[in-house]
PDB file of C-alpha atoms in Angstrom:
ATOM      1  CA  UNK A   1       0.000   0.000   0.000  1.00  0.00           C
ATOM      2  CA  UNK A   2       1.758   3.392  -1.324  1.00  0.00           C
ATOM      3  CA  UNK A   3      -0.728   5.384   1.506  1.00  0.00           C
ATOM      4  CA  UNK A   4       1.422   5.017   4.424  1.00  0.00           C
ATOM      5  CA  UNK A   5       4.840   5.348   2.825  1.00  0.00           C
ATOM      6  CA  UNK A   6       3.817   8.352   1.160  1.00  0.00           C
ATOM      7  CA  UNK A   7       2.206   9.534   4.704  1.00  0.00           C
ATOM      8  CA  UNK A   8       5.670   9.297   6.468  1.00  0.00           C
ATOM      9  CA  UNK A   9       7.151  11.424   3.064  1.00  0.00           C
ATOM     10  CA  UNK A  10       4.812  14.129   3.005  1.00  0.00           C
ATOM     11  CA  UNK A  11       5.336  14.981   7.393  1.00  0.00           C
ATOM     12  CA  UNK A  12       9.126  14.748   6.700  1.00  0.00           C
ATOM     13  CA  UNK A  13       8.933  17.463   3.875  1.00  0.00           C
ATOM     14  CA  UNK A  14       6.473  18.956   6.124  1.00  0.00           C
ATOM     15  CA  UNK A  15       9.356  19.499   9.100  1.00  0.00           C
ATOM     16  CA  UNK A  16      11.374  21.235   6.356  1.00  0.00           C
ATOM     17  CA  UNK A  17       8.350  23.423   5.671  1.00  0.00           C
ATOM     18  CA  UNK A  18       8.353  27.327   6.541  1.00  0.00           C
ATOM     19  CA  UNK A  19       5.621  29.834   8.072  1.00  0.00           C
ATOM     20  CA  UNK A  20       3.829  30.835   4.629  1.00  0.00           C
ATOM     21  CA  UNK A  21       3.703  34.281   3.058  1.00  0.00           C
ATOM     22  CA  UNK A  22       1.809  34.594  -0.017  1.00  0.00           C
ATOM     23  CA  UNK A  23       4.210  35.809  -2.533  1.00  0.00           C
ATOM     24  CA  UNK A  24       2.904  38.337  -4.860  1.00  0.00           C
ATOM     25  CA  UNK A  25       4.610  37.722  -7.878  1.00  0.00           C
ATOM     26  CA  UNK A  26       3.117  37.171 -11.015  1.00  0.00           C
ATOM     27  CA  UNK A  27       4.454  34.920 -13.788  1.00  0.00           C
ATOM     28  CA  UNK A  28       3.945  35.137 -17.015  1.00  0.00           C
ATOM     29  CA  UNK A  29       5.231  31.736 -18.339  1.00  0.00           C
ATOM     30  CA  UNK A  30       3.501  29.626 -20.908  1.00  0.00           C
ATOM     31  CA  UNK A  31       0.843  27.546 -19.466  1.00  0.00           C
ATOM     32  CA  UNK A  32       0.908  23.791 -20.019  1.00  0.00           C
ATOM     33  CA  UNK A  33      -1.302  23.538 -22.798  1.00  0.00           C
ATOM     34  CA  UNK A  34       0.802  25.661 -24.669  1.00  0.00           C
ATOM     35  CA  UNK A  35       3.308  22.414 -26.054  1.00  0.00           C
ATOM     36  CA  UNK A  36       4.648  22.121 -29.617  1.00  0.00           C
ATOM     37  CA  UNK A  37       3.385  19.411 -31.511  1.00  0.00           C
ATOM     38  CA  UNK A  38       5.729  16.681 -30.174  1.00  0.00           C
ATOM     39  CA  UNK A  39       4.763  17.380 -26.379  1.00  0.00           C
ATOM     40  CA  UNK A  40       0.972  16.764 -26.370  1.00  0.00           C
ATOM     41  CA  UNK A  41      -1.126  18.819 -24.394  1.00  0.00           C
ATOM     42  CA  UNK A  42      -1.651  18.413 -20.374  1.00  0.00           C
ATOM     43  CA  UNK A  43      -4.949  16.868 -19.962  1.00  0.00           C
ATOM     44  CA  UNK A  44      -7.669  19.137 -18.682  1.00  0.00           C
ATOM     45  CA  UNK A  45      -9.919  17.404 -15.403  1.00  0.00           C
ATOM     46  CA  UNK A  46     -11.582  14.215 -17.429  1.00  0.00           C
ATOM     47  CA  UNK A  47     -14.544  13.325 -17.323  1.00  0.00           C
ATOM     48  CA  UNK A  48     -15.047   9.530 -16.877  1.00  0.00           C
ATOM     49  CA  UNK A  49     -11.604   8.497 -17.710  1.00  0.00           C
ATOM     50  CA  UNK A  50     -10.214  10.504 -14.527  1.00  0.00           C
ATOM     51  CA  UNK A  51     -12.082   8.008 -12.435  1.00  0.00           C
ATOM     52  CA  UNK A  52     -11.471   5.229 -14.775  1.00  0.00           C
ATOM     53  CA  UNK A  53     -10.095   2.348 -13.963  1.00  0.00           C
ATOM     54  CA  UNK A  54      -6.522   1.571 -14.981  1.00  0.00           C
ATOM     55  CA  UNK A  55      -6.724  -1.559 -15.902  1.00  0.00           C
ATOM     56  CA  UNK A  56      -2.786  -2.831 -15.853  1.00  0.00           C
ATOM     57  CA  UNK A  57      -0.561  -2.487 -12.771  1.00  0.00           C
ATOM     58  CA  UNK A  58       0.692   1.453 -12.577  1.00  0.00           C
ATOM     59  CA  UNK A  59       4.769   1.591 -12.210  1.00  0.00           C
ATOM     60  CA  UNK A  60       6.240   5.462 -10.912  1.00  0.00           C
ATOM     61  CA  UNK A  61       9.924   5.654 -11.867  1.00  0.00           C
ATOM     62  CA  UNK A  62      11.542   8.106  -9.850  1.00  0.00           C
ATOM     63  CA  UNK A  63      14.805   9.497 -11.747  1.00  0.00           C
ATOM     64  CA  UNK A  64      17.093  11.851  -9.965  1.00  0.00           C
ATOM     65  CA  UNK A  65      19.230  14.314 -11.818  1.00  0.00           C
ATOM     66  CA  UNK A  66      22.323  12.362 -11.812  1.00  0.00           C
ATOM     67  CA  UNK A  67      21.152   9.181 -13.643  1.00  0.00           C
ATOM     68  CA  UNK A  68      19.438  11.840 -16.020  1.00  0.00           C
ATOM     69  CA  UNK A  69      22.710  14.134 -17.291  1.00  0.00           C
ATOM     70  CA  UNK A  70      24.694  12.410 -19.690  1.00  0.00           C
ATOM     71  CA  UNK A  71      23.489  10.839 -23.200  1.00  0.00           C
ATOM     72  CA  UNK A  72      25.469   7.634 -21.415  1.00  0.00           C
ATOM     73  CA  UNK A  73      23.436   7.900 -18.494  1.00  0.00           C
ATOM     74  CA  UNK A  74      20.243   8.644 -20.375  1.00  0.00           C
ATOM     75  CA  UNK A  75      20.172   5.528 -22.087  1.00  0.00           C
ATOM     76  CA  UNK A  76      19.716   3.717 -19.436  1.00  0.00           C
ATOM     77  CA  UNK A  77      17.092   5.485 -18.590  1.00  0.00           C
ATOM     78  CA  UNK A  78      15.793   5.073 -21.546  1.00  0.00           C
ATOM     79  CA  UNK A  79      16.290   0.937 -21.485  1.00  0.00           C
ATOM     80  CA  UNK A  80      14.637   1.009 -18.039  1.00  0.00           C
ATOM     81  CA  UNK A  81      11.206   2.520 -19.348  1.00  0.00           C
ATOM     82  CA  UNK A  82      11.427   0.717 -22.506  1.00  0.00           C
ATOM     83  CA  UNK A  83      11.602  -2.784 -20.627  1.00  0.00           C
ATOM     84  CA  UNK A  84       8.196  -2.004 -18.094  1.00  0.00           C
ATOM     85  CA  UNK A  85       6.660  -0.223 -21.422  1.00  0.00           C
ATOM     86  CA  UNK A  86       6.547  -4.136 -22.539  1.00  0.00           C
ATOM     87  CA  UNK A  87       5.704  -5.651 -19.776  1.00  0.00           C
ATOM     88  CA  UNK A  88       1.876  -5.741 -18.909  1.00  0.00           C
ATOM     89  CA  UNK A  89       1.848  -2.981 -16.702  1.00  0.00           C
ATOM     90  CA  UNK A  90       1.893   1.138 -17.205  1.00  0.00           C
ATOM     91  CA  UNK A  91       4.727   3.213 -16.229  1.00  0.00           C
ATOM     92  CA  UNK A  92       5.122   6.958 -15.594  1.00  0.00           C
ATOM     93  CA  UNK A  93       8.590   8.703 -14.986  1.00  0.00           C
ATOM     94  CA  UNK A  94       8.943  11.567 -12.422  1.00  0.00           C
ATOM     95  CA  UNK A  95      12.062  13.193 -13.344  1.00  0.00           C
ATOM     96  CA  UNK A  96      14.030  15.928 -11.521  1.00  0.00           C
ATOM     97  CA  UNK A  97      16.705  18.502 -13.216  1.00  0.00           C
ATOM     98  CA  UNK A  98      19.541  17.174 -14.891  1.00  0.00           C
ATOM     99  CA  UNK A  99      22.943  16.423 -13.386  1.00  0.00           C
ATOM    100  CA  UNK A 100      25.907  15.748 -15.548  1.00  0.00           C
ATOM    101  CA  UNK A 101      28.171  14.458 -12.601  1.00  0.00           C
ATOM    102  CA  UNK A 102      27.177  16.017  -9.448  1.00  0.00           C
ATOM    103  CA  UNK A 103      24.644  18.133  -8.294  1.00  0.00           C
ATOM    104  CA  UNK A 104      27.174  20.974  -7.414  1.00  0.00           C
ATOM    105  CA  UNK A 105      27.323  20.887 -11.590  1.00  0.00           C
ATOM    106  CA  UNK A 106      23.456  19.987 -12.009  1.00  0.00           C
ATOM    107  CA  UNK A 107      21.092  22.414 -13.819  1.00  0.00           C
ATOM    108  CA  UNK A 108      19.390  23.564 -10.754  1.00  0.00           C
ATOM    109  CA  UNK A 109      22.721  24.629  -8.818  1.00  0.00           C
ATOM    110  CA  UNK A 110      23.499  26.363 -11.886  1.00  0.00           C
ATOM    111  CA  UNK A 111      19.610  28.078 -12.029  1.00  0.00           C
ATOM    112  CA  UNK A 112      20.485  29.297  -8.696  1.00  0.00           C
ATOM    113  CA  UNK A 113      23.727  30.296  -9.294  1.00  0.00           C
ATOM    114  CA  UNK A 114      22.095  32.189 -12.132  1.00  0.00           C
ATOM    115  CA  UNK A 115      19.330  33.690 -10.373  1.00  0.00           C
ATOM    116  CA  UNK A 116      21.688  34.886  -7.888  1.00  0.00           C
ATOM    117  CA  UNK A 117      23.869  36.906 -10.680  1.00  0.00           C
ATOM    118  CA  UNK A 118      21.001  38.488 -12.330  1.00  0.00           C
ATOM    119  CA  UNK A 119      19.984  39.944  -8.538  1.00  0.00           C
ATOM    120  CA  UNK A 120      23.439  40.835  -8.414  1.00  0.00           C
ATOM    121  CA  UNK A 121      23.797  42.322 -12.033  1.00  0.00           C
ATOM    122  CA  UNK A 122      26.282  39.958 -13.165  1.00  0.00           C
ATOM    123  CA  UNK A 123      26.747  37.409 -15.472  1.00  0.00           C
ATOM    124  CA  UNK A 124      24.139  34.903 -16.044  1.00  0.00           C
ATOM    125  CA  UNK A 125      24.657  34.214 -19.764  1.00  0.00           C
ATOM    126  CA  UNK A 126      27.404  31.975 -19.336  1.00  0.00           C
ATOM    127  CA  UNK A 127      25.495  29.449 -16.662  1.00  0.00           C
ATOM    128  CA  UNK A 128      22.539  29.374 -18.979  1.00  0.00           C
ATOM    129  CA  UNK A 129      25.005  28.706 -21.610  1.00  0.00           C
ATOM    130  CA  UNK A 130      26.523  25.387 -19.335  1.00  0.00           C
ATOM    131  CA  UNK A 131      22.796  24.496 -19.386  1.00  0.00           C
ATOM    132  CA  UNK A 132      21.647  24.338 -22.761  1.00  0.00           C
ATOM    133  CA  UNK A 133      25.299  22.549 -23.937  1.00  0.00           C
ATOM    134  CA  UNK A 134      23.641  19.934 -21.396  1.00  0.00           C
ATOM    135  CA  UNK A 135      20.590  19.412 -22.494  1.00  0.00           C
ATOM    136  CA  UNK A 136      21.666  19.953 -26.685  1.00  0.00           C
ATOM    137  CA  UNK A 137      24.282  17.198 -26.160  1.00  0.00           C
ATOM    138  CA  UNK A 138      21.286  14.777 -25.361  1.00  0.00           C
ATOM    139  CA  UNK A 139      19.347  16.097 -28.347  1.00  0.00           C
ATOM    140  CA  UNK A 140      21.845  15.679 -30.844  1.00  0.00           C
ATOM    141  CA  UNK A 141      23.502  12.693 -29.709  1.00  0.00           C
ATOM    142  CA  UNK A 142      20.356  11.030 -28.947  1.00  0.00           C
ATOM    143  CA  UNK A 143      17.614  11.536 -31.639  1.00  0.00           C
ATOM    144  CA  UNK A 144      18.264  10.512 -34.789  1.00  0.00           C
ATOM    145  CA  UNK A 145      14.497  11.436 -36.713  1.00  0.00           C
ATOM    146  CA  UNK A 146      15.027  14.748 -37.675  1.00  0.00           C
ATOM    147  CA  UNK A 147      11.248  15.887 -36.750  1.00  0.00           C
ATOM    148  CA  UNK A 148      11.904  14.736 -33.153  1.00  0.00           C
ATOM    149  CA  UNK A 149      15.304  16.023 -32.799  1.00  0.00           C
ATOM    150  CA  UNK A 150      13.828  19.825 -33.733  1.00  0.00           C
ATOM    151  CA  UNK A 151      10.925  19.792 -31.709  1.00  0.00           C
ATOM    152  CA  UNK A 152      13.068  18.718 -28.908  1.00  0.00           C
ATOM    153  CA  UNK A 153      15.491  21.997 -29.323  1.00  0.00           C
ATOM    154  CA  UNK A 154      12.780  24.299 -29.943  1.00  0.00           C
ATOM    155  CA  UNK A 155      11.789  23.443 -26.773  1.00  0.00           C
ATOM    156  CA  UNK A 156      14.872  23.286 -24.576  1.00  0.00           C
ATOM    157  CA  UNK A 157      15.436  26.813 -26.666  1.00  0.00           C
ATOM    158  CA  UNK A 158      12.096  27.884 -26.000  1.00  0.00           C
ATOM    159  CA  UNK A 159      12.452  27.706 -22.174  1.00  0.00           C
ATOM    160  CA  UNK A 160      15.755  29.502 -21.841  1.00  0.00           C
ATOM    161  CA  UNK A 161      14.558  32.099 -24.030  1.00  0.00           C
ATOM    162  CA  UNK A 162      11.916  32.519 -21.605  1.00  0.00           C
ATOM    163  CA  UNK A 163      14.423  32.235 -18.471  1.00  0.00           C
ATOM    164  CA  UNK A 164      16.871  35.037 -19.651  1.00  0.00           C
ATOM    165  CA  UNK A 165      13.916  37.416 -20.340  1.00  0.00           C
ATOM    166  CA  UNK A 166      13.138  36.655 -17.006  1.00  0.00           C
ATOM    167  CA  UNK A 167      16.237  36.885 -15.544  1.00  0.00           C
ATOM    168  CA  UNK A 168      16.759  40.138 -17.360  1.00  0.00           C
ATOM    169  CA  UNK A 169      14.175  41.412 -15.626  1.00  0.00           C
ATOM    170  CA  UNK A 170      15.708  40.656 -12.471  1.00  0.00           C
ATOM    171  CA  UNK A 171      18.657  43.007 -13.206  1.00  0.00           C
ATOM    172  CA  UNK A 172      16.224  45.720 -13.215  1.00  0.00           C
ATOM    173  CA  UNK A 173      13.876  44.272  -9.389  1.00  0.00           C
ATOM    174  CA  UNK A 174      17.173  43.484  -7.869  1.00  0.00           C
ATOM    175  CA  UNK A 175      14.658  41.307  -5.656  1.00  0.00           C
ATOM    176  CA  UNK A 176      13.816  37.795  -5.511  1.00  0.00           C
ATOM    177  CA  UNK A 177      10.655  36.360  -4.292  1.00  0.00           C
ATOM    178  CA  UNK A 178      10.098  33.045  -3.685  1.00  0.00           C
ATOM    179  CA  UNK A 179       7.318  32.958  -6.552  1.00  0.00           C
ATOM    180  CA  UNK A 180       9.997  34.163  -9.032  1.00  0.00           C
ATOM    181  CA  UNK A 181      12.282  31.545  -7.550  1.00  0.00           C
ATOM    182  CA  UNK A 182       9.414  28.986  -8.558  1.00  0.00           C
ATOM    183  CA  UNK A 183       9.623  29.880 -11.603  1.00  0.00           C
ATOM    184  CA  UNK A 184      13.067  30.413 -12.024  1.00  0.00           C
ATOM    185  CA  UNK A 185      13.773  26.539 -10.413  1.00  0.00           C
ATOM    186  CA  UNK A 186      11.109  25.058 -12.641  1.00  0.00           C
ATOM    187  CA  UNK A 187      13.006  25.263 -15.675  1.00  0.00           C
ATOM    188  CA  UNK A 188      14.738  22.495 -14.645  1.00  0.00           C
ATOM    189  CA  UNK A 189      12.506  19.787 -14.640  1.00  0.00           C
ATOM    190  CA  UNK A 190      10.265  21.629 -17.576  1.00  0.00           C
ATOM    191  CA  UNK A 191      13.636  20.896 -19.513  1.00  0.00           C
ATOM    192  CA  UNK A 192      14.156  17.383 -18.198  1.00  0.00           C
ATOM    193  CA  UNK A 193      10.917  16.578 -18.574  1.00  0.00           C
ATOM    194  CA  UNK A 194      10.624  17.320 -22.590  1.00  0.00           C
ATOM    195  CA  UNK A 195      14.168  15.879 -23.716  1.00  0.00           C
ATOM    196  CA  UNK A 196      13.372  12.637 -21.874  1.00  0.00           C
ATOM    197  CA  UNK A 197       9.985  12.414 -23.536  1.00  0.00           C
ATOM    198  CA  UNK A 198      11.133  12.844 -26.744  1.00  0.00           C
ATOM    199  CA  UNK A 199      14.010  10.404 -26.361  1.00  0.00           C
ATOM    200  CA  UNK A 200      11.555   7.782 -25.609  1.00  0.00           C
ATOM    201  CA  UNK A 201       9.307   8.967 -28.876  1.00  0.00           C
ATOM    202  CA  UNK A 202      12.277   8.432 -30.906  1.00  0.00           C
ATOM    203  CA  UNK A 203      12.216   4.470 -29.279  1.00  0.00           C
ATOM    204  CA  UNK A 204       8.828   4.033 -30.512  1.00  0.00           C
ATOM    205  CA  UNK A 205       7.500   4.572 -26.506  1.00  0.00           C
ATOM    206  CA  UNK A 206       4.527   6.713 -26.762  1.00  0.00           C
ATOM    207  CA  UNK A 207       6.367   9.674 -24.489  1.00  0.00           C
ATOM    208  CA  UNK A 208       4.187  11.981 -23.170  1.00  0.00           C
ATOM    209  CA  UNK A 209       5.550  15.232 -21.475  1.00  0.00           C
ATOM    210  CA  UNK A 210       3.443  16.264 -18.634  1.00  0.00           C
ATOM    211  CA  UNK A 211       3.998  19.767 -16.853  1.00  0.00           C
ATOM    212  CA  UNK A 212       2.984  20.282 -13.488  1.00  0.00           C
ATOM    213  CA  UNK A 213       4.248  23.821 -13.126  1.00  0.00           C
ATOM    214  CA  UNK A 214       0.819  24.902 -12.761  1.00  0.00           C
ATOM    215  CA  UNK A 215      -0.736  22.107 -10.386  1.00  0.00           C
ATOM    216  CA  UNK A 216      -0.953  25.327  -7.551  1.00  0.00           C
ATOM    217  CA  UNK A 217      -0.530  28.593  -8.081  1.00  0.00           C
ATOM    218  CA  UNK A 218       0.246  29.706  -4.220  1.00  0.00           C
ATOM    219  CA  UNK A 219      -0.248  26.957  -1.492  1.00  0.00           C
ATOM    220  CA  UNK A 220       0.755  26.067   1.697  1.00  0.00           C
ATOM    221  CA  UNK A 221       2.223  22.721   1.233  1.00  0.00           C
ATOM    222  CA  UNK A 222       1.924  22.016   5.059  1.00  0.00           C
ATOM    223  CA  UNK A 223      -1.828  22.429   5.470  1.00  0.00           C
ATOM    224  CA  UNK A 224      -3.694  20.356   6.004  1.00  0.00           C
ATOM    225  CA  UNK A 225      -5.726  18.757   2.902  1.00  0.00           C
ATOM    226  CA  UNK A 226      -2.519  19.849   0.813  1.00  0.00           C
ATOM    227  CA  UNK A 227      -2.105  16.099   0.007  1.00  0.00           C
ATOM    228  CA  UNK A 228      -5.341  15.351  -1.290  1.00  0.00           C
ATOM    229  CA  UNK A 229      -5.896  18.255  -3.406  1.00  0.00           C
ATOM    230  CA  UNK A 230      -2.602  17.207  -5.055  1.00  0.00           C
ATOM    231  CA  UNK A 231      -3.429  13.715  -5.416  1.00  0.00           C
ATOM    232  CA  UNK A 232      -6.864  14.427  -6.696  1.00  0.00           C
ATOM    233  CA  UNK A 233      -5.192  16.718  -9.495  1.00  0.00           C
ATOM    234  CA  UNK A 234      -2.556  14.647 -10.657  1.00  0.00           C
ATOM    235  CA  UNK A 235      -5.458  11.602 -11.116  1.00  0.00           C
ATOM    236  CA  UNK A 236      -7.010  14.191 -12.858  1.00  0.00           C
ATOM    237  CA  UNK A 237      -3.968  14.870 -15.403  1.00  0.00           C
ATOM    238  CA  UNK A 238      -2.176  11.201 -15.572  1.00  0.00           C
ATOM    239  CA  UNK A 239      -5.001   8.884 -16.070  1.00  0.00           C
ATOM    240  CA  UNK A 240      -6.758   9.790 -19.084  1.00  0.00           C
ATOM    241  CA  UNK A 241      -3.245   9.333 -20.422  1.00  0.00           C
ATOM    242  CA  UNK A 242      -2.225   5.844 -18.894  1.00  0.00           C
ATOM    243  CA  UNK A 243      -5.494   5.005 -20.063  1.00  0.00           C
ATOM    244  CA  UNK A 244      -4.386   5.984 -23.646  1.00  0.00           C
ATOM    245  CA  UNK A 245      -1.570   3.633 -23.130  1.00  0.00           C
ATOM    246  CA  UNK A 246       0.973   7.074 -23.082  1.00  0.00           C
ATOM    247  CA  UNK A 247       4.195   6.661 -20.788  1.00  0.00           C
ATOM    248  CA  UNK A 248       3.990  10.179 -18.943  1.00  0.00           C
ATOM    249  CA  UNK A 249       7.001  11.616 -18.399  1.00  0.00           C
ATOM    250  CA  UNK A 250       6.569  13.846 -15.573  1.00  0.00           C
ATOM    251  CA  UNK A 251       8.111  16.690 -14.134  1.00  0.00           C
ATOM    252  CA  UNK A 252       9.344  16.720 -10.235  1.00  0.00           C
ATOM    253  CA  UNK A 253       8.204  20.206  -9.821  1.00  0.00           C
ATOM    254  CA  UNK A 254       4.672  20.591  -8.923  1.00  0.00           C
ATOM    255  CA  UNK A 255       3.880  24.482  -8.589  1.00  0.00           C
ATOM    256  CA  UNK A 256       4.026  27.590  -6.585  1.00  0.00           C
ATOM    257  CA  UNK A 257       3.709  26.875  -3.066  1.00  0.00           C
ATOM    258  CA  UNK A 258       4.136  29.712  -0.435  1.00  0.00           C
ATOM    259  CA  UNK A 259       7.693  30.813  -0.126  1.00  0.00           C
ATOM    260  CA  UNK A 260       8.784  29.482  -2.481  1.00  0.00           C
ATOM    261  CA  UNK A 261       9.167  25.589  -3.548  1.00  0.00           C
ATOM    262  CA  UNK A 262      12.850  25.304  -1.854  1.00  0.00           C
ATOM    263  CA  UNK A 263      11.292  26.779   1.638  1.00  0.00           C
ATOM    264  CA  UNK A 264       8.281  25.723   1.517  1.00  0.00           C
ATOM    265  CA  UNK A 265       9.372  21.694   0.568  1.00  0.00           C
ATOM    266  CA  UNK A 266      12.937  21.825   0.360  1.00  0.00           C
ATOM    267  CA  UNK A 267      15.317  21.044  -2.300  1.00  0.00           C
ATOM    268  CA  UNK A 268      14.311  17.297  -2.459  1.00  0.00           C
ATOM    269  CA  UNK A 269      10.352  18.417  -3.792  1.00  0.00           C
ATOM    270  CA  UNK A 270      10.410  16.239  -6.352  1.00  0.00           C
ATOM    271  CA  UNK A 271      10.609  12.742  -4.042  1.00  0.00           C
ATOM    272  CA  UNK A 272       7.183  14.497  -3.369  1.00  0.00           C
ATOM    273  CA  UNK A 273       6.199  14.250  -6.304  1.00  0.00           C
ATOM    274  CA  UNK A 274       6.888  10.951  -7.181  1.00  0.00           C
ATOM    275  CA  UNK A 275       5.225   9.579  -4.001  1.00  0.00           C
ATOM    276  CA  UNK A 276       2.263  12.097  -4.486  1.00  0.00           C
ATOM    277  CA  UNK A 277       1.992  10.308  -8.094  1.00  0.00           C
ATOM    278  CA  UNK A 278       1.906   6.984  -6.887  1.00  0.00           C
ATOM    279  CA  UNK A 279      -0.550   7.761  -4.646  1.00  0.00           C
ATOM    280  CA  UNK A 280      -2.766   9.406  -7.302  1.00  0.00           C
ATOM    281  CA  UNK A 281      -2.357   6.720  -9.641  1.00  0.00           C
ATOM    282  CA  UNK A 282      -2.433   3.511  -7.282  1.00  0.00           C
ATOM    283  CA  UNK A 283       1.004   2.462  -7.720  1.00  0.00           C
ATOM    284  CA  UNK A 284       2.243  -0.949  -6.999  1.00  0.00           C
TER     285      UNK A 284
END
């Protein structure tokens, strides 16, 4: 029974938790249902296939960053999902921000580190830089069919685009809230999330990126009921599409919660995830 292992999760991220403060900034990223053509759309609340029954045994596959950073790596991961795609069962893959090595050199140390220059005025260019050679090593090394391969950099280039506007902006507010640390953070796993899916596309696996930046906009993940409004939107999103026989791919960041996600969770948020999909889905 996932219930009581995810129980014991959720009050240790809870002990990590801070006193909430709304945070009052607003983003202006795209919304989930704004993918290219390769990264279907995140289903809206279903109607009878979100309390469908799913018929095969549900897998999670929890992937942290450093088993995600390398093409090397990647294939593995890659092998993994491919093998419980085949066996009579449906997998999803929560996935957090890649790590080439260690996390010191993982994208989210370097999203910090980045956020941190553009408060400071300095240079972010070249850490966004380390993080697109990163995830473009995967892309070209890894897809072969041209259509995949392009959809895949327009959207790793799509999301840094976004991030240096934002971080541009930055330079000029000199002030970071925990909301634009949310955002900021979330690129991460938004990044992950898509190159992984389309890496299993290319493998004939019926990828499906699924974005959760927008499962709460502002929430205090230690209240109570916090659980169960999660778990009852992530049913909502994940089993139309195991339904559809899709392999969600699935990204460890969940949304804005108060303080941002680092205070409010801490930096291992998407362990939360994972266990809050299992729950959601009834996970073996």
């Amino acid at each position: 029974d996932t219930w009581p292992m995810f129980k014991s999760l959720l009050l240790a991220r809870r002990g990590m938790a801070s006193p909430a403060s709304r945070c009052v900034f607003q983003r202006s990223a795209l919304s989930p249902t704004t993918h290219s053509r390769l990264f279907s759309k995140m289903q809206s609340p279903a109607s009878e296939s979100s309390s469908g029954v799913v018929e095969k045994p549900v897998i999670v596959q929890k992937f942290g960053g450093t088993s995600l950073g390398t093409p090397e790596k990647l294939e593995k991961v890659k092998n993994i999902m491919s093998d419980w795609h085949h066996k009579p069962a449906k997998c999803i893959a929560v996935v957090s921000a890649m790590s080439s090595y260690t996390k010191s050199e993982g994208t989210t140390s370097r999203l910090l580190a980045a956020a941190d220059a553009a408060v400071n005025r300095g240079r972010f260019g070249p850490i966004i830089d380390k993080i697109e050679d990163t995830h473009l090593a995967i892309v070209y090394s890894m897809l072969k069919d041209h259509a995949v391969k392009e959809m895949a950099r327009e959207h790793v280039n799509g999301e840094l685009t976004h991030l240096k506007r934002f971080l541009e902006s930055l330079t000029v507010i000199r002030e970071l809230s925990g909301r634009s640390m949310d955002m900021i953070v979330g690129t991460g796993e938004r990044l992950s999330a898509g190159v992984i899916a389309a890496v299993l596309q290319q493998e004939g696996i019926p990828g499906e990126y699924v974005n959760l930046s927008n499962l709460f906009d502002g929430i205090d993940a230690s209240q109570t009921g916090f659980a169960e409004l999660a778990k009852n939107r992530i049913a909502e999103t994940l089993i139309p599409l195991l339904n559809e026989d899709k392999v969600p791919v699935v990204t460890g960041f969940l949304g804005h919660v108060d303080q941002g996600i680092l205070e409010g969770i801490g930096r291992g948020y998407s362990d939360l995830t994972s266990g809050l999909v299992a729950v959601a889905t009834e996970a073996k």
